[in-house]
Tab-separated table of C-alpha atoms in Angstrom:
chain	number	residue	atom	x	y	z
A	281	ASP	CA	142.830	79.936	85.094
A	282	VAL	CA	142.257	83.297	83.327
A	283	LYS	CA	144.437	86.119	84.019
A	284	VAL	CA	144.779	89.835	83.469
A	285	THR	CA	148.362	90.791	84.594
A	286	GLN	CA	149.230	94.471	85.307
A	287	SER	CA	152.974	94.944	85.298
A	288	SER	CA	153.305	96.842	88.695
A	289	ARG	CA	150.999	96.915	91.848
A	290	TYR	CA	152.846	100.090	93.112
A	291	LEU	CA	154.539	102.793	91.261
A	292	VAL	CA	155.872	106.153	92.366
A	293	LYS	CA	156.830	108.766	89.518
A	294	ARG	CA	157.874	112.316	89.423
A	295	THR	CA	155.705	115.007	87.982
A	296	GLY	CA	156.393	115.493	84.351
A	297	GLU	CA	157.640	111.830	83.797
A	298	LYS	CA	156.259	109.863	80.917
A	299	VAL	CA	154.794	106.697	82.560
A	300	PHE	CA	153.840	103.548	81.027
A	301	LEU	CA	151.349	100.964	82.688
A	302	GLU	CA	151.258	97.653	80.969
A	303	CYS	CA	148.389	95.176	81.010
A	304	VAL	CA	148.522	91.652	79.548
A	305	GLN	CA	145.573	89.068	79.206
A	306	ASP	CA	145.965	85.393	78.318
A	307	MET	CA	142.322	84.814	77.308
A	308	ASP	CA	142.449	86.047	73.617
A	309	HIS	CA	139.782	88.639	74.472
A	310	GLU	CA	139.093	91.468	71.684
A	311	ASN	CA	138.133	94.080	74.328
A	312	MET	CA	140.514	95.726	76.625
A	313	PHE	CA	139.917	98.589	79.195
A	314	TRP	CA	141.643	101.092	81.407
A	315	TYR	CA	139.801	102.418	84.383
A	316	ARG	CA	140.750	104.842	87.113
A	317	GLN	CA	139.556	104.186	90.639
A	318	ASP	CA	139.325	107.074	93.149
A	319	PRO	CA	137.508	106.941	96.528
A	320	GLY	CA	133.916	108.306	96.310
A	321	LEU	CA	134.139	108.366	92.664
A	322	GLY	CA	134.122	104.663	91.804
A	323	LEU	CA	135.545	103.412	88.375
A	324	ARG	CA	135.734	105.733	85.505
A	325	LEU	CA	136.655	104.627	82.039
A	326	ILE	CA	139.743	106.204	80.568
A	327	TYR	CA	140.111	104.293	77.225
A	328	PHE	CA	139.141	101.168	75.730
A	329	SER	CA	140.268	98.940	72.735
A	330	TYR	CA	137.980	96.471	70.923
A	331	ASP	CA	140.754	95.266	68.469
A	332	VAL	CA	144.385	95.602	67.711
A	333	LYS	CA	145.262	99.173	66.891
A	334	MET	CA	141.866	100.372	67.589
A	335	LYS	CA	140.989	102.567	70.622
A	336	GLU	CA	138.122	104.735	71.776
A	337	LYS	CA	138.145	107.446	74.455
A	338	GLY	CA	136.207	106.781	77.517
A	339	ASP	CA	134.876	109.193	80.027
A	340	ILE	CA	138.158	110.902	81.255
A	341	PRO	CA	140.905	110.587	78.481
A	342	GLU	CA	142.538	113.929	79.164
A	343	GLY	CA	146.106	113.434	79.944
A	344	TYR	CA	146.328	109.765	78.924
A	345	SER	CA	146.917	107.912	75.580
A	346	VAL	CA	146.916	104.214	74.911
A	347	SER	CA	148.527	101.713	72.740
A	348	ARG	CA	147.569	98.246	71.516
A	349	GLU	CA	149.983	96.642	69.139
A	350	LYS	CA	149.280	93.238	70.050
A	351	LYS	CA	145.877	91.624	70.977
A	352	GLU	CA	147.003	90.523	74.466
A	353	ARG	CA	148.674	93.653	75.462
A	354	PHE	CA	147.056	97.177	76.343
A	355	SER	CA	149.341	99.996	77.543
A	356	LEU	CA	148.239	103.168	79.323
A	357	ILE	CA	150.478	106.145	78.992
A	358	LEU	CA	150.449	109.245	80.970
A	359	GLU	CA	152.350	111.754	78.591
A	360	SER	CA	153.455	113.977	81.399
A	361	ALA	CA	152.473	112.774	84.783
A	362	SER	CA	150.775	115.257	87.287
A	363	THR	CA	149.830	114.914	90.890
A	364	ASN	CA	145.931	114.652	90.091
A	365	GLN	CA	146.855	111.380	88.309
A	366	THR	CA	147.802	109.990	91.624
A	367	SER	CA	145.136	107.046	91.608
A	368	MET	CA	144.593	103.368	91.352
A	369	TYR	CA	144.576	102.048	87.692
A	370	LEU	CA	142.665	99.033	86.751
A	371	CYS	CA	142.949	97.149	83.581
A	372	ALA	CA	140.104	94.749	82.259
A	373	SER	CA	139.537	92.511	79.229
A	374	SER	CA	136.349	90.839	78.000
A	375	SER	CA	135.189	88.752	75.078
A	376	GLY	CA	131.811	90.402	75.161
A	377	VAL	CA	130.039	91.254	78.398
A	378	SER	CA	126.783	91.660	76.370
A	379	ARG	CA	127.308	88.169	75.140
A	380	ASN	CA	126.948	86.616	78.535
A	381	THR	CA	130.458	86.578	79.246
A	382	GLU	CA	132.238	88.686	82.104
A	383	ALA	CA	135.000	91.174	82.221
A	384	PHE	CA	138.030	90.225	84.043
A	385	PHE	CA	140.243	92.656	85.903
A	386	GLY	CA	143.882	92.989	86.800
A	387	GLN	CA	144.924	93.578	90.485
A	388	GLY	CA	145.326	97.219	89.872
A	389	THR	CA	148.500	99.647	89.927
A	390	ARG	CA	148.388	102.126	92.622
A	391	LEU	CA	150.180	105.063	91.064
A	392	THR	CA	151.413	107.927	93.119
A	393	VAL	CA	152.974	111.055	91.465
A	394	VAL	CA	155.151	113.271	93.480
B	42	ALA	CA	124.587	108.950	79.020
B	43	GLN	CA	123.974	106.175	81.692
B	44	THR	CA	124.537	106.752	85.321
B	45	VAL	CA	124.679	104.441	88.374
B	46	THR	CA	123.933	105.623	91.765
B	47	GLN	CA	124.875	103.979	95.134
B	48	SER	CA	123.760	106.069	97.945
B	49	GLN	CA	125.324	103.971	100.722
B	50	PRO	CA	129.064	104.726	100.788
B	51	GLU	CA	129.490	102.393	103.975
B	52	MET	CA	127.571	99.831	105.667
B	53	SER	CA	128.368	97.244	108.303
B	54	VAL	CA	126.636	94.090	109.556
B	55	GLN	CA	126.984	91.159	112.090
B	56	GLU	CA	128.146	88.043	110.861
B	57	ALA	CA	125.318	85.674	109.788
B	58	GLU	CA	122.832	88.543	109.158
B	59	THR	CA	121.410	89.601	105.858
B	60	VAL	CA	122.349	92.867	104.280
B	61	THR	CA	120.959	94.758	101.204
B	62	LEU	CA	123.195	97.116	99.166
B	63	SER	CA	121.221	99.654	97.071
B	64	CYS	CA	121.892	100.679	93.390
B	65	THR	CA	119.802	102.851	91.106
B	66	TYR	CA	120.574	103.557	87.569
B	67	ASP	CA	119.364	106.040	84.858
B	68	THR	CA	118.926	105.031	81.091
B	69	SER	CA	116.410	105.549	78.324
B	70	GLU	CA	117.503	102.351	76.618
B	71	ASN	CA	115.608	99.094	77.175
B	72	ASN	CA	118.133	96.325	76.553
B	73	TYR	CA	120.981	96.436	79.070
B	74	TYR	CA	122.819	94.336	81.719
B	75	LEU	CA	123.444	95.092	85.351
B	76	PHE	CA	126.147	93.671	87.414
B	77	TRP	CA	127.476	93.533	91.150
B	78	TYR	CA	131.338	93.358	91.470
B	79	LYS	CA	133.072	92.643	94.705
B	80	GLN	CA	136.619	94.100	95.440
B	81	PRO	CA	138.128	92.625	98.659
B	82	PRO	CA	141.245	94.200	100.178
B	83	SER	CA	143.263	92.169	97.753
B	84	ARG	CA	141.943	94.630	95.122
B	85	GLN	CA	140.924	91.860	92.659
B	86	MET	CA	137.614	92.600	91.148
B	87	ILE	CA	135.241	89.651	91.125
B	88	LEU	CA	131.808	89.476	89.387
B	89	VAL	CA	129.249	88.514	92.021
B	90	ILE	CA	126.031	88.394	89.973
B	91	ARG	CA	124.590	89.655	86.659
B	92	GLN	CA	121.095	90.477	85.574
B	93	GLU	CA	119.746	90.676	82.036
B	94	ALA	CA	117.276	93.392	81.636
B	95	TYR	CA	114.852	91.463	79.525
B	96	LYS	CA	114.511	88.740	82.137
B	97	GLN	CA	111.979	89.301	84.684
B	98	GLN	CA	113.239	86.549	87.037
B	99	ASN	CA	115.740	87.988	89.703
B	100	ALA	CA	119.204	86.436	89.391
B	101	THR	CA	120.707	84.390	92.303
B	102	GLU	CA	124.082	82.928	93.098
B	103	ASN	CA	124.207	80.944	96.434
B	104	ARG	CA	123.977	83.576	99.104
B	105	PHE	CA	123.707	86.546	96.749
B	106	SER	CA	120.653	87.485	95.136
B	107	VAL	CA	119.235	90.770	93.477
B	108	ASN	CA	115.814	92.605	93.602
B	109	PHE	CA	115.591	94.053	90.109
B	110	GLN	CA	112.829	96.562	89.670
B	111	LYS	CA	113.126	97.601	85.833
B	112	ALA	CA	110.318	100.399	86.142
B	113	ALA	CA	111.873	101.843	89.087
B	114	LYS	CA	115.484	101.429	87.642
B	115	SER	CA	116.547	99.763	90.894
B	116	PHE	CA	119.147	96.947	91.398
B	117	SER	CA	119.744	95.945	94.886
B	118	LEU	CA	121.709	93.107	95.960
B	119	LYS	CA	121.086	90.963	99.059
B	120	ILE	CA	123.629	89.044	100.722
B	121	SER	CA	122.233	86.349	103.201
B	122	ASP	CA	124.056	84.580	106.107
B	123	SER	CA	126.891	87.203	105.536
B	124	GLN	CA	130.507	85.823	106.158
B	125	LEU	CA	133.654	87.668	107.146
B	126	GLY	CA	134.997	87.002	103.585
B	127	ASP	CA	132.082	89.186	102.366
B	128	THR	CA	134.078	92.405	103.592
B	129	ALA	CA	134.771	94.384	100.452
B	130	MET	CA	133.802	97.244	98.398
B	131	TYR	CA	130.805	96.483	96.270
B	132	PHE	CA	130.270	98.139	92.983
B	133	CYS	CA	126.988	98.226	90.826
B	134	ALA	CA	127.730	98.380	87.164
B	135	PHE	CA	125.598	98.874	83.922
B	136	CYS	CA	126.271	97.871	80.402
B	137	LEU	CA	124.169	98.456	77.247
B	138	PHE	CA	123.315	95.523	75.039
B	139	GLY	CA	125.775	95.501	72.234
B	140	ASN	CA	128.307	97.870	74.097
B	141	GLU	CA	131.080	96.532	76.010
B	142	LYS	CA	131.661	99.542	78.285
B	143	LEU	CA	130.768	99.103	81.998
B	144	THR	CA	129.577	102.191	83.815
B	145	PHE	CA	130.178	101.985	87.665
B	146	GLY	CA	128.579	103.347	90.636
B	147	THR	CA	130.599	104.856	93.437
B	148	GLY	CA	130.724	101.860	95.608
B	149	THR	CA	129.418	100.679	99.062
B	150	ARG	CA	132.366	99.496	101.434
B	151	LEU	CA	130.587	96.658	103.493
B	152	THR	CA	132.123	95.414	106.591
B	153	ILE	CA	130.958	92.273	108.179
B	154	ILE	CA	131.542	92.253	112.060
B	155	PRO	CA	132.613	89.095	113.856
């Protein structure tokens, strides 16, 4: 059974903290993604990676960075958490959506910044 | 840039009835893919159905079918014989051929009433 695992389902952090959200996939996928989900805004792409150590900015990268040191792991980093980063964060992986495969998602991390 | 619009924030329907969720998109490209994803209360995103733009035939998956109107840039999802388990957020998504990034709409919250 294919799996994308996010390290936490719920997380509460203080303003100014450095926050790490971890995502691991066991499908040997090249592509990994971080999305942010907010009510009324849908899912918005923060960053994606198409190979180890490779990354590209998505639509809303400000305040975030990423790390992909190994193929199976993609980390999202909030350098200095702020209350407007309170949201649901979804990780996804794929071997090629445009090659008739699908993207698989983790169960999300609901982050609250206080 | 591509955009995806879902104009129905919420819908509800009686069990066993048929419901149609709307989605429109905007692109100047000719080769792309369209998707409907389901997100139940468990938060796990599940692919419901996909459509390749070069295919004229509408995709179907059991009780789920789409009405793809390429000229109108419309991609609606029809759920027949709706079941309580269909209660979820539904997201329409778009992906250009050769590009792995999914662009999502804002979602439609569907409630199936017993």
